[in-house]
CSV table of C-alpha atoms in Angstrom, one decimal:
chain,number,residue,atom,x,y,z
A,1,UNK,CA,-7.3,3.8,-186.1
A,2,UNK,CA,-11.2,3.8,-184.6
A,3,UNK,CA,-12.6,6.3,-185.0
A,4,UNK,CA,-15.7,6.3,-182.9
A,5,UNK,CA,-15.1,7.7,-179.3
A,6,UNK,CA,-11.6,6.2,-177.9
A,7,UNK,CA,-9.0,7.1,-175.2
A,8,UNK,CA,-5.1,6.1,-175.4
A,9,UNK,CA,-2.0,6.7,-177.6
A,10,UNK,CA,-3.5,4.2,-179.8
A,11,UNK,CA,-7.4,4.9,-179.8
A,12,UNK,CA,-8.0,1.1,-178.1
A,13,UNK,CA,-10.2,1.8,-175.1
A,14,UNK,CA,-13.5,2.4,-176.4
A,15,UNK,CA,-15.6,5.4,-174.7
A,16,UNK,CA,-19.2,5.1,-176.4
A,17,UNK,CA,-19.6,3.2,-180.2
A,18,UNK,CA,-22.0,5.0,-181.4
A,19,UNK,CA,-20.0,8.6,-181.2
A,20,UNK,CA,-17.5,10.1,-183.5
A,21,UNK,CA,-13.9,10.3,-182.0
A,22,UNK,CA,-13.4,14.5,-181.6
A,23,UNK,CA,-10.4,14.1,-182.2
A,24,UNK,CA,-11.7,13.0,-185.7
A,25,UNK,CA,-14.8,15.1,-186.3
A,26,UNK,CA,-18.4,14.3,-185.8
A,27,UNK,CA,-21.2,12.0,-187.0
A,28,UNK,CA,-22.0,14.4,-190.4
A,29,UNK,CA,-18.0,14.2,-191.4
A,30,UNK,CA,-18.3,10.4,-191.3
A,31,UNK,CA,-21.4,10.8,-193.2
A,32,UNK,CA,-20.1,12.8,-195.7
A,33,UNK,CA,-17.8,10.1,-195.7
A,34,UNK,CA,-19.8,7.9,-196.6
A,35,UNK,CA,-21.0,9.7,-199.8
A,36,UNK,CA,-18.3,10.5,-200.6
A,37,UNK,CA,-16.7,7.4,-201.3
A,38,UNK,CA,-19.5,6.0,-202.5
A,39,UNK,CA,-19.8,8.6,-205.7
A,40,UNK,CA,-15.6,7.4,-206.0
A,41,UNK,CA,-16.6,4.1,-206.0
A,42,UNK,CA,-14.4,3.2,-203.2
A,43,UNK,CA,-15.0,1.0,-200.0
A,44,UNK,CA,-15.4,2.3,-196.5
A,45,UNK,CA,-13.8,0.2,-194.0
A,46,UNK,CA,-13.9,1.1,-190.0
A,47,UNK,CA,-11.7,-1.1,-187.6
A,48,UNK,CA,-13.5,-2.3,-184.5
A,49,UNK,CA,-12.2,-3.2,-180.8
A,50,UNK,CA,-15.0,-5.2,-180.1
A,51,UNK,CA,-13.1,-7.3,-176.9
A,52,UNK,CA,-13.3,-4.5,-174.2
A,53,UNK,CA,-13.7,-1.0,-172.8
A,54,UNK,CA,-12.5,1.5,-171.3
A,55,UNK,CA,-13.4,1.7,-167.5
A,56,UNK,CA,-14.6,5.2,-168.6
A,57,UNK,CA,-17.2,3.5,-170.4
A,58,UNK,CA,-21.1,4.1,-169.4
A,59,UNK,CA,-21.7,0.5,-169.4
A,60,UNK,CA,-18.5,-0.2,-166.8
A,61,UNK,CA,-19.7,2.7,-164.6
A,62,UNK,CA,-23.3,1.1,-164.8
A,63,UNK,CA,-22.2,-2.4,-164.8
A,64,UNK,CA,-20.4,-1.1,-161.4
A,65,UNK,CA,-22.9,0.8,-159.7
A,66,UNK,CA,-25.1,-1.5,-158.2
A,67,UNK,CA,-25.9,-5.1,-158.2
A,68,UNK,CA,-29.2,-5.1,-159.7
A,69,UNK,CA,-28.3,-2.8,-163.3
A,70,UNK,CA,-28.4,-4.5,-165.9
A,71,UNK,CA,-25.2,-4.0,-167.2
A,72,UNK,CA,-23.6,-6.1,-164.2
A,73,UNK,CA,-23.0,-9.0,-166.4
A,74,UNK,CA,-21.6,-7.1,-169.3
A,75,UNK,CA,-18.2,-7.6,-167.9
A,76,UNK,CA,-16.8,-10.0,-165.6
A,77,UNK,CA,-16.9,-9.1,-162.1
A,78,UNK,CA,-16.2,-10.7,-158.3
A,79,UNK,CA,-16.9,-9.6,-155.3
A,80,UNK,CA,-13.1,-8.5,-153.2
A,81,UNK,CA,-13.0,-11.1,-150.6
A,82,UNK,CA,-13.7,-13.9,-153.5
A,83,UNK,CA,-12.8,-17.5,-153.5
A,84,UNK,CA,-11.3,-19.3,-156.5
A,85,UNK,CA,-14.0,-22.3,-155.8
A,86,UNK,CA,-17.1,-19.9,-156.2
A,87,UNK,CA,-16.0,-19.1,-159.7
A,88,UNK,CA,-14.1,-21.8,-161.8
A,89,UNK,CA,-14.2,-20.6,-165.2
A,90,UNK,CA,-12.1,-17.6,-165.2
A,91,UNK,CA,-8.6,-18.5,-164.4
A,92,UNK,CA,-7.1,-17.0,-160.8
A,93,UNK,CA,-4.8,-15.3,-162.1
A,94,UNK,CA,-4.5,-12.2,-159.7
A,95,UNK,CA,-2.4,-9.4,-162.2
A,96,UNK,CA,-5.4,-9.7,-164.5
A,97,UNK,CA,-7.7,-9.1,-161.5
A,98,UNK,CA,-8.1,-5.1,-160.9
A,99,UNK,CA,-9.8,-3.4,-157.8
A,100,UNK,CA,-12.5,-0.6,-158.2
A,101,UNK,CA,-13.6,0.9,-154.5
A,102,UNK,CA,-15.9,-2.4,-154.3
A,103,UNK,CA,-15.3,-4.8,-157.1
A,104,UNK,CA,-12.2,-6.8,-158.6
A,105,UNK,CA,-12.9,-6.4,-162.6
A,106,UNK,CA,-11.0,-8.4,-165.4
A,107,UNK,CA,-9.1,-7.4,-167.8
A,108,UNK,CA,-6.5,-9.3,-170.2
A,109,UNK,CA,-4.7,-5.9,-170.9
A,110,UNK,CA,-4.6,-3.6,-168.0
A,111,UNK,CA,-6.4,-2.0,-165.6
A,112,UNK,CA,-7.7,1.1,-167.8
A,113,UNK,CA,-9.9,-1.9,-169.7
A,114,UNK,CA,-12.3,-4.1,-168.5
A,115,UNK,CA,-12.8,-7.3,-170.8
A,116,UNK,CA,-16.4,-7.4,-172.4
A,117,UNK,CA,-18.2,-11.1,-171.1
A,118,UNK,CA,-19.6,-12.4,-174.3
A,119,UNK,CA,-21.1,-15.3,-172.2
A,120,UNK,CA,-24.2,-12.3,-171.5
A,121,UNK,CA,-26.8,-12.5,-174.9
A,122,UNK,CA,-27.6,-8.9,-173.9
A,123,UNK,CA,-24.1,-7.6,-174.1
A,124,UNK,CA,-23.5,-9.6,-177.9
A,125,UNK,CA,-27.0,-8.0,-178.7
A,126,UNK,CA,-25.6,-4.2,-178.4
A,127,UNK,CA,-21.8,-5.7,-180.2
A,128,UNK,CA,-24.2,-6.3,-182.9
A,129,UNK,CA,-25.9,-3.7,-182.5
A,130,UNK,CA,-23.7,-1.1,-182.8
A,131,UNK,CA,-22.2,-2.8,-186.5
A,132,UNK,CA,-25.8,-2.6,-187.5
A,133,UNK,CA,-25.6,1.3,-186.4
A,134,UNK,CA,-22.5,2.1,-189.2
A,135,UNK,CA,-23.9,-0.5,-191.6
A,136,UNK,CA,-27.6,1.3,-191.8
A,137,UNK,CA,-25.3,5.0,-192.1
A,138,UNK,CA,-23.6,3.3,-195.4
A,139,UNK,CA,-20.3,1.8,-193.9
A,140,UNK,CA,-18.8,-1.4,-196.2
A,141,UNK,CA,-17.3,-3.6,-193.5
A,142,UNK,CA,-15.2,-3.5,-190.6
A,143,UNK,CA,-11.6,-4.7,-189.4
A,144,UNK,CA,-12.3,-6.7,-186.3
A,145,UNK,CA,-9.1,-6.4,-183.8
A,146,UNK,CA,-7.7,-10.0,-181.7
A,147,UNK,CA,-10.4,-11.8,-183.0
A,148,UNK,CA,-9.2,-14.8,-181.1
A,149,UNK,CA,-9.0,-12.7,-177.8
A,150,UNK,CA,-12.7,-12.7,-177.8
A,151,UNK,CA,-13.3,-15.4,-175.4
A,152,UNK,CA,-9.1,-15.6,-173.3
A,153,UNK,CA,-7.4,-18.2,-171.8
A,154,UNK,CA,-7.6,-17.0,-168.9
A,155,UNK,CA,-11.7,-17.4,-169.7
A,156,UNK,CA,-11.4,-20.8,-171.7
A,157,UNK,CA,-8.5,-22.8,-170.9
A,158,UNK,CA,-9.0,-26.0,-173.5
A,159,UNK,CA,-7.9,-24.2,-176.9
A,160,UNK,CA,-10.6,-26.6,-178.4
A,161,UNK,CA,-13.4,-25.2,-176.8
A,162,UNK,CA,-12.1,-21.6,-177.0
A,163,UNK,CA,-11.8,-21.6,-180.5
A,164,UNK,CA,-15.5,-22.6,-181.0
A,165,UNK,CA,-16.4,-19.7,-178.6
A,166,UNK,CA,-15.0,-17.4,-180.4
A,167,UNK,CA,-15.8,-19.0,-183.6
A,168,UNK,CA,-19.1,-19.1,-182.7
A,169,UNK,CA,-19.1,-15.7,-181.6
A,170,UNK,CA,-17.9,-14.6,-185.2
A,171,UNK,CA,-20.3,-16.4,-186.9
A,172,UNK,CA,-23.4,-14.8,-184.8
A,173,UNK,CA,-22.1,-11.0,-185.1
A,174,UNK,CA,-21.5,-12.1,-189.3
A,175,UNK,CA,-24.9,-13.1,-189.9
A,176,UNK,CA,-25.9,-9.7,-187.8
A,177,UNK,CA,-24.3,-7.9,-189.9
A,178,UNK,CA,-25.2,-9.5,-193.7
A,179,UNK,CA,-28.8,-9.1,-192.2
A,180,UNK,CA,-28.1,-5.7,-192.5
A,181,UNK,CA,-26.0,-5.5,-195.5
A,182,UNK,CA,-25.5,-9.0,-197.6
A,183,UNK,CA,-22.4,-7.7,-199.1
A,184,UNK,CA,-20.7,-6.6,-196.0
A,185,UNK,CA,-16.6,-7.5,-196.2
A,186,UNK,CA,-15.4,-8.4,-192.8
A,187,UNK,CA,-11.5,-8.9,-191.8
A,188,UNK,CA,-10.1,-10.1,-188.6
A,189,UNK,CA,-6.6,-9.2,-187.3
A,190,UNK,CA,-5.4,-12.0,-184.8
A,191,UNK,CA,-1.7,-13.2,-183.9
A,192,UNK,CA,-1.7,-17.0,-183.5
A,193,UNK,CA,0.2,-19.7,-185.1
A,194,UNK,CA,-1.7,-21.1,-188.7
A,195,UNK,CA,-3.7,-24.0,-186.7
A,196,UNK,CA,-5.5,-21.0,-184.7
A,197,UNK,CA,-6.1,-18.5,-187.4
A,198,UNK,CA,-7.2,-21.2,-190.3
A,199,UNK,CA,-11.1,-21.6,-188.8
A,200,UNK,CA,-12.0,-18.4,-189.1
A,201,UNK,CA,-11.5,-17.9,-192.4
A,202,UNK,CA,-14.5,-19.8,-192.5
A,203,UNK,CA,-16.5,-16.9,-191.1
A,204,UNK,CA,-15.0,-14.1,-191.9
A,205,UNK,CA,-13.9,-12.8,-195.9
A,206,UNK,CA,-9.9,-12.7,-194.8
A,207,UNK,CA,-7.7,-12.6,-191.9
């Protein structure tokens, strides 16, 4: 399970990537774990869920607060009176759009989560900063969940284009990680057929 601050039974609802979940201790405990692992010649890999956040994450709270908020485009949001012709990029599947008081937000995994919008450069940069934060503390790598769903079918229905977008993102993520630790070890979690899985081996150490 991820050890940063999360919600949910399976700890898959990120609240703050830069805080340790109180169920697991605090940042001092992580630093001690890293130190003791190094003494024993062990590598430490952290699990990361980067496809979405909890709707209680500060990014989401900021995103839905005002139209001119800098976090507005960290998520896929639309007005309640949205018409499909206005935004052809996202498939109009009503069950995947959930409501706040004033907006709808896109989530592939239910209303307690909000999918992150990787079309946004600032969001990409912030996610790379999360990885850098832990690598600088001495973590050796990451287990990355649902690597083929950074862009889902609903965001990019064309399979080849969707695969390419996912690969381009993970290439960028890998390069950002290697700037901090050239020996970083990246594990991808993916549940799909072999033809979809195989290309990810180019960007990650193992699947």
